[in-house]
PDB file of C-alpha atoms in Angstrom:
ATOM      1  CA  UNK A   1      20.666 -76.891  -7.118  1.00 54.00           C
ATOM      2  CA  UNK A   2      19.643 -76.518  -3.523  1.00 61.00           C
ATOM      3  CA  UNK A   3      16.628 -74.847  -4.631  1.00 71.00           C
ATOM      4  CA  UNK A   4      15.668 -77.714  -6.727  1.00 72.00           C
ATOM      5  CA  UNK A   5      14.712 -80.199  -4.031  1.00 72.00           C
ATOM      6  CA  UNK A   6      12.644 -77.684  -2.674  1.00 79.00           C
ATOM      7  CA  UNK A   7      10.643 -76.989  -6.015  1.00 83.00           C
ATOM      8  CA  UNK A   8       6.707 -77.978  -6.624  1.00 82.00           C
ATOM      9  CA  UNK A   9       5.174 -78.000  -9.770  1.00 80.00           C
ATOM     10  CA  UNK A  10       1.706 -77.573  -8.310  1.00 82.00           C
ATOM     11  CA  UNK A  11       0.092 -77.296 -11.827  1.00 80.00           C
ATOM     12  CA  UNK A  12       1.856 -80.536 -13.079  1.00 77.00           C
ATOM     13  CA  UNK A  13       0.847 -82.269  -9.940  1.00 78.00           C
ATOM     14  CA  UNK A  14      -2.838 -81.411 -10.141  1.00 81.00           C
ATOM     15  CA  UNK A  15      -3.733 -81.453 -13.463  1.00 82.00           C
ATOM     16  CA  UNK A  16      -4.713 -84.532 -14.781  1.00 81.00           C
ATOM     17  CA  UNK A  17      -2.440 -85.553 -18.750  1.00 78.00           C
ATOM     18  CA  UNK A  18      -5.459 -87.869 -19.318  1.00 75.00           C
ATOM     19  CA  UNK A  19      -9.068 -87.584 -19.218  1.00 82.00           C
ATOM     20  CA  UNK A  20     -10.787 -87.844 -16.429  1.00 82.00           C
ATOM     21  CA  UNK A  21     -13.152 -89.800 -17.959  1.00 86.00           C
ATOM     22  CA  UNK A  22     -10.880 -91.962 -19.648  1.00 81.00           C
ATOM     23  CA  UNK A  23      -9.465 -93.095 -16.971  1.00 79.00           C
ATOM     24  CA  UNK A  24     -12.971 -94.029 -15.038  1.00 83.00           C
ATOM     25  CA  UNK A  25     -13.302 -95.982 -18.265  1.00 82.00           C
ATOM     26  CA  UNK A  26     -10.042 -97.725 -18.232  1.00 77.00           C
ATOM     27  CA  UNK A  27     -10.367 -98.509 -13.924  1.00 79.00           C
ATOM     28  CA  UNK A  28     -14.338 -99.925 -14.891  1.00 83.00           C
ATOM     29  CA  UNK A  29     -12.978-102.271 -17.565  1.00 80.00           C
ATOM     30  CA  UNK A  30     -10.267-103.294 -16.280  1.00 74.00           C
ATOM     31  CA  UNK A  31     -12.225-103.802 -12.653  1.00 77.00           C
ATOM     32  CA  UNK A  32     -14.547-106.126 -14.708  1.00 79.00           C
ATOM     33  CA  UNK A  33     -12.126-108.262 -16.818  1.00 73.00           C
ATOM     34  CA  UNK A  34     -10.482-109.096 -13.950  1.00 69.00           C
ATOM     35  CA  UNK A  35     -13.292-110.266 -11.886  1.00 71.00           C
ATOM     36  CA  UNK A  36     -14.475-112.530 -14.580  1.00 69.00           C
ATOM     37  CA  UNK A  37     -11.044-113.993 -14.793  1.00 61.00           C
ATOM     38  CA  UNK A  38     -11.246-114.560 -11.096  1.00 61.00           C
ATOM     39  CA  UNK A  39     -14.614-116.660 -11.282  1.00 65.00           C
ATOM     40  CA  UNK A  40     -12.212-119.226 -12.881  1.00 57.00           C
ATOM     41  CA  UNK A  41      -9.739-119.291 -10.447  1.00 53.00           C
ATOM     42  CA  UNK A  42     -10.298-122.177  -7.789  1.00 45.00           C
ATOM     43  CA  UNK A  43     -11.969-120.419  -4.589  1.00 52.00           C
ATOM     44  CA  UNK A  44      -9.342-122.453  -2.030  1.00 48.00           C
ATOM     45  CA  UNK A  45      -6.817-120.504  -3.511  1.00 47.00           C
ATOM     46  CA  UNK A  46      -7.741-117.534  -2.353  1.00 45.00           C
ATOM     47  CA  UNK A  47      -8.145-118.326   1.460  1.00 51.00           C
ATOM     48  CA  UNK A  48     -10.240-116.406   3.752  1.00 56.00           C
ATOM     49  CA  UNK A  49     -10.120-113.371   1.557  1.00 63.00           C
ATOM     50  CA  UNK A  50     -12.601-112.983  -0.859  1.00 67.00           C
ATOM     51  CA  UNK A  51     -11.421-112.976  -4.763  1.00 69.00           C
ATOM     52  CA  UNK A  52     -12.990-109.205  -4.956  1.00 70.00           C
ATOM     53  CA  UNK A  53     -11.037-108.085  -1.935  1.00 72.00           C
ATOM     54  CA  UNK A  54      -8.077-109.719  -3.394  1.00 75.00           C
ATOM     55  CA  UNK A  55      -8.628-107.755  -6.545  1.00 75.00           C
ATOM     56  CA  UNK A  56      -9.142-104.142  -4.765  1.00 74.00           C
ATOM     57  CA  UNK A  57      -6.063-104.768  -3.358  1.00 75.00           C
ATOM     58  CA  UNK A  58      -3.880-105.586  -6.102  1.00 80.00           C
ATOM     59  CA  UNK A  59      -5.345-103.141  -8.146  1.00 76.00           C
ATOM     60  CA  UNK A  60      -5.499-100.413  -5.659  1.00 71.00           C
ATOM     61  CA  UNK A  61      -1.916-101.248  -4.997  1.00 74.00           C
ATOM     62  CA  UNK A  62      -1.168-101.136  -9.019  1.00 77.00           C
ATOM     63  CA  UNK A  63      -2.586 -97.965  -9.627  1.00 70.00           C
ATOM     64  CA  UNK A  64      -1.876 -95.906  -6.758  1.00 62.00           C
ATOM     65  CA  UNK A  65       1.960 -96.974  -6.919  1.00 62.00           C
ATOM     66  CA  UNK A  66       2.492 -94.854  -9.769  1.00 65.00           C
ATOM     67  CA  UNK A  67       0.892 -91.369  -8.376  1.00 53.00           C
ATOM     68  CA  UNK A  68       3.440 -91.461  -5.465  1.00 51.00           C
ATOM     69  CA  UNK A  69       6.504 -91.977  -7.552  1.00 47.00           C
ATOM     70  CA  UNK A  70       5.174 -89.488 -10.684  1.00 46.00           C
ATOM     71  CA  UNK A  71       4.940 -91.876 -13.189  1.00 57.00           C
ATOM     72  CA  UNK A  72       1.213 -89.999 -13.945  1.00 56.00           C
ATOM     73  CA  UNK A  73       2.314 -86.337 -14.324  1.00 53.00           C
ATOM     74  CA  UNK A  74      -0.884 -85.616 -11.920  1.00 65.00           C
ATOM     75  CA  UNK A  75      -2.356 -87.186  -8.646  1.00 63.00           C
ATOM     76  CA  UNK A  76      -5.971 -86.533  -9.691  1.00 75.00           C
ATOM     77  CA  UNK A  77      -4.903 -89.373 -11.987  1.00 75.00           C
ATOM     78  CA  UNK A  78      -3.906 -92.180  -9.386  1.00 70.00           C
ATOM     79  CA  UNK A  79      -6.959 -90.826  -7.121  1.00 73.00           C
ATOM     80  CA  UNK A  80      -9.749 -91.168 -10.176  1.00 79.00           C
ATOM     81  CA  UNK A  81      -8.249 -94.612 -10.655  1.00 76.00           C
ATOM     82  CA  UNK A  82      -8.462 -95.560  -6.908  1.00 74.00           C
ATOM     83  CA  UNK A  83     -11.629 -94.006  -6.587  1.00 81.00           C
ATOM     84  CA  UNK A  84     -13.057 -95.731  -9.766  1.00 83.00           C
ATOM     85  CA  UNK A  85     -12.445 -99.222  -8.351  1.00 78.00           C
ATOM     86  CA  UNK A  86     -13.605 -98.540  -4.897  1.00 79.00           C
ATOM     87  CA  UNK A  87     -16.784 -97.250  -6.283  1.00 86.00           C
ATOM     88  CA  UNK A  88     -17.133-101.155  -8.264  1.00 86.00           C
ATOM     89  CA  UNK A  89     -16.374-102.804  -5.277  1.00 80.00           C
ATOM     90  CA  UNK A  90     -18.249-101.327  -2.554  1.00 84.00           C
ATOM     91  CA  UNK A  91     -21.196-101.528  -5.444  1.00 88.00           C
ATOM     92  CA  UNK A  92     -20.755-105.356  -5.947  1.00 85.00           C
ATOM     93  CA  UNK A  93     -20.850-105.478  -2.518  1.00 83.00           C
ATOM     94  CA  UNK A  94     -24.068-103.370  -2.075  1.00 89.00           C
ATOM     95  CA  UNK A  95     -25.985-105.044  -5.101  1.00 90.00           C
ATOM     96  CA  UNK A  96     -24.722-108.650  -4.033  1.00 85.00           C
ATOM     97  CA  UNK A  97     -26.330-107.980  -0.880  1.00 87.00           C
ATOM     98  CA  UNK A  98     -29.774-106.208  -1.801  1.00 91.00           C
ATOM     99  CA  UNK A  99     -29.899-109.363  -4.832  1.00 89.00           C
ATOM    100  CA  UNK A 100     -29.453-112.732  -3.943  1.00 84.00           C
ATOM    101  CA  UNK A 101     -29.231-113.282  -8.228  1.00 83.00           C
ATOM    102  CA  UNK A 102     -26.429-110.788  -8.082  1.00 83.00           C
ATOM    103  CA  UNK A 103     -24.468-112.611  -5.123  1.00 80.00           C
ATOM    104  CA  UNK A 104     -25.122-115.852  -6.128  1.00 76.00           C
ATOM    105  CA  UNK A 105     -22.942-114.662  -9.479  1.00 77.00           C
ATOM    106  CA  UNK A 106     -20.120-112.835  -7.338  1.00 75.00           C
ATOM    107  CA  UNK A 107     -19.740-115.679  -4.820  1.00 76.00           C
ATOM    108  CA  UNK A 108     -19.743-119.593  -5.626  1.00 77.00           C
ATOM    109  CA  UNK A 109     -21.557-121.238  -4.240  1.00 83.00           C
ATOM    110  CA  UNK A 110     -21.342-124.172  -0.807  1.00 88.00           C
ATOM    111  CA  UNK A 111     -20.157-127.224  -2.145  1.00 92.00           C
ATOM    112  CA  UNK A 112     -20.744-129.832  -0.335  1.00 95.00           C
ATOM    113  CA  UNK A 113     -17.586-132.550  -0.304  1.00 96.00           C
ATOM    114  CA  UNK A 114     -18.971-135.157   2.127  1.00 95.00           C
ATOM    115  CA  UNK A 115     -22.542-136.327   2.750  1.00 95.00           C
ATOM    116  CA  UNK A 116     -22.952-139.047   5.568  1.00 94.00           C
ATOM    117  CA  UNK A 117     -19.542-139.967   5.836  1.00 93.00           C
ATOM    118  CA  UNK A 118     -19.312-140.839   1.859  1.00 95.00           C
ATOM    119  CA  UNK A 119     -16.538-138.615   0.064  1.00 95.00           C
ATOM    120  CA  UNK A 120     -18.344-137.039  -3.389  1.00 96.00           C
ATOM    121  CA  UNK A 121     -15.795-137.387  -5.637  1.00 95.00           C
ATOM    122  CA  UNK A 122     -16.972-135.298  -8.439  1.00 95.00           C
ATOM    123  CA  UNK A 123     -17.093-131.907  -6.325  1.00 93.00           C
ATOM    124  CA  UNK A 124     -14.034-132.511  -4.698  1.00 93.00           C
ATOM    125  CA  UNK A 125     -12.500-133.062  -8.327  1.00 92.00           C
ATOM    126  CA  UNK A 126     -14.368-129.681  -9.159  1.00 88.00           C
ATOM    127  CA  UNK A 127     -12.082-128.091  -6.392  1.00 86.00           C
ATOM    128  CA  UNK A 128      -9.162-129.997  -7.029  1.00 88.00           C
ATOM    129  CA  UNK A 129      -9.115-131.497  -3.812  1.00 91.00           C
ATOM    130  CA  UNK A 130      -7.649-135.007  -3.213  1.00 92.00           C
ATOM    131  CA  UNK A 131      -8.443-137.677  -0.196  1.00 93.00           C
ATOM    132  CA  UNK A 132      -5.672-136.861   1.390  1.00 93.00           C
ATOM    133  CA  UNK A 133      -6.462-132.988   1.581  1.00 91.00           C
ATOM    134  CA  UNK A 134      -9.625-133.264   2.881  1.00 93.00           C
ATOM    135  CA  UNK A 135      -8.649-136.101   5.310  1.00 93.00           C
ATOM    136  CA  UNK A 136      -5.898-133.268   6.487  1.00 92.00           C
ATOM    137  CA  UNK A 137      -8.841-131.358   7.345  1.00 90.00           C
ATOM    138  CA  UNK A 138     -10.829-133.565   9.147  1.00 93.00           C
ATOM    139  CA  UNK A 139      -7.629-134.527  11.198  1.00 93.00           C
ATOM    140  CA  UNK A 140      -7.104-131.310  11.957  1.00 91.00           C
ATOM    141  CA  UNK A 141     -11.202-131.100  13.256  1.00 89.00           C
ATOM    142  CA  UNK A 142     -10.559-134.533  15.638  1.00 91.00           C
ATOM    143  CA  UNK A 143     -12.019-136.110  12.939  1.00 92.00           C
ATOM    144  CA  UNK A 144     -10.249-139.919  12.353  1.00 90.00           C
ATOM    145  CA  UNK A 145     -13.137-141.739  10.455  1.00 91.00           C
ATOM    146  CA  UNK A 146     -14.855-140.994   7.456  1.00 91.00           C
ATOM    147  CA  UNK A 147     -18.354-142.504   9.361  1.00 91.00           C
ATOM    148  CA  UNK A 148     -18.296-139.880  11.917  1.00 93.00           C
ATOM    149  CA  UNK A 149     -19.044-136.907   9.183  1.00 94.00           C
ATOM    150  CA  UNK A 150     -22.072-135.638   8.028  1.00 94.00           C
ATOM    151  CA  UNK A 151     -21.507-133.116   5.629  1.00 95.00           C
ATOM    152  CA  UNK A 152     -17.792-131.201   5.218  1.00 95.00           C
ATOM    153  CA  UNK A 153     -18.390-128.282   2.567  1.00 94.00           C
ATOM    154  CA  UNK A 154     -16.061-126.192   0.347  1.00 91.00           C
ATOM    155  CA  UNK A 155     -18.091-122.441   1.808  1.00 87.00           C
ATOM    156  CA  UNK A 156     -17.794-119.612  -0.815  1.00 78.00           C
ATOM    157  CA  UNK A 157     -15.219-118.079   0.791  1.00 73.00           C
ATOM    158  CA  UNK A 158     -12.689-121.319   0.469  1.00 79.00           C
ATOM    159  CA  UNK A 159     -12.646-122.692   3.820  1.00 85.00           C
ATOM    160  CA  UNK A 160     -13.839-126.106   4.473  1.00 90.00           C
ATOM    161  CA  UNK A 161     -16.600-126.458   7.193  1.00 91.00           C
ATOM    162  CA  UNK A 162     -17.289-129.731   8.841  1.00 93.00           C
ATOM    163  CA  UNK A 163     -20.526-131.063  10.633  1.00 93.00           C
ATOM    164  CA  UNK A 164     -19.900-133.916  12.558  1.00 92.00           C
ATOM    165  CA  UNK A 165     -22.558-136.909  13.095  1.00 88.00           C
ATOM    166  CA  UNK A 166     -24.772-135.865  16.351  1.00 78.00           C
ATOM    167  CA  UNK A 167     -24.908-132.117  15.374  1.00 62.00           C
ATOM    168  CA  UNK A 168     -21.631-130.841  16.385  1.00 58.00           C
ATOM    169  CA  UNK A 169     -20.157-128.735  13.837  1.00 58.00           C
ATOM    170  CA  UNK A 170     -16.244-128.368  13.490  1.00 57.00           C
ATOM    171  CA  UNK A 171     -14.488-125.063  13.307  1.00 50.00           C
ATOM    172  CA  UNK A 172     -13.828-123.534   9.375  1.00 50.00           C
ATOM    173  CA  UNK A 173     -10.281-124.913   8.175  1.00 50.00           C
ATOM    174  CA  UNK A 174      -8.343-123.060   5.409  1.00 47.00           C
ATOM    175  CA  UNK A 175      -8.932-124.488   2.091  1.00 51.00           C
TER     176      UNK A 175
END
């Protein structure tokens, strides 16, 4: 029994139950399904944190779980899958910064929410933010009166940015 705990199955560990391959093809599908389902989730949601760096994470987290508590007979398995999603998001990354096309698809675009002190209804109801919200923001920026704004944008990364009348710009707020 003793002898047990001590035991490594090297060749289980190391050789992969699934194909390689497979498995690329599985990490690269599932990589891309789940960005385009992001691209419909509201960007204030997500905070400071990109929705790409949200998904690395999750999915880094899902898939390397499993190689430290042998649910995939091998760890070449949990690595390919790691690897595999690493490799599409350092790629979107790359691309979305050599392309503008490519970055304008990967990150929404600024919204803009107020335009010389007049609220614009329609993009705010595109972000699902109310009066209230956005008047929480300005607050929060010493802003009291609607007047004193010049433009307060929804940025592509969901925080709200705020220029006031006479050039001063306001710090980012959380969306």
């Amino acid at each position: 029994m003793d002898n047990l705990l001590w035991t490594i199955d090297w060749g289980d560990m190391l050789r992969p139950s699934h194909s390689v391959f497979e498995l690329i093809l599985r990490a690269t599908i599932m990589y891309f399904v789940i960005v385009a389902l992001l691209k419909l989730v509201v960007k204030r949601q997500t905070g400071g944190v990109g929705p790409t760096d949200i998904l690395v994470i999750v999915l880094i987290a899902e898939v390397a779980g499993p190689g430290f508590t042998a649910d995939y007979v091998s760890v070449v398995e949990g690595a390919v899958l790691v690897a595999t999603l690493l490799f599409w998001s350092y790629s979107i990354e790359w691309l979305s910064y050599r392309f503008p096309k490519f970055e304008r698809f990967f990150q929404p675009p600024t919204l803009l929410l107020i335009q010389n002190g007049r609220m614009l209804p329609r993009n705010m109801r595109a972000e699902l933010i109310t009066k209230e919200e956005l008047m929480t923001h300005l607050r929060e920026e010493g802003i009291h009166d609607l007047t004193d704004v010049r433009q307060a944008c929804m940025e592509s990364d969901g925080m709200i940015s705020v220029i006031k009348k006479g050039g001063s710009s306001g710090a980012s707020t959380r969306g």
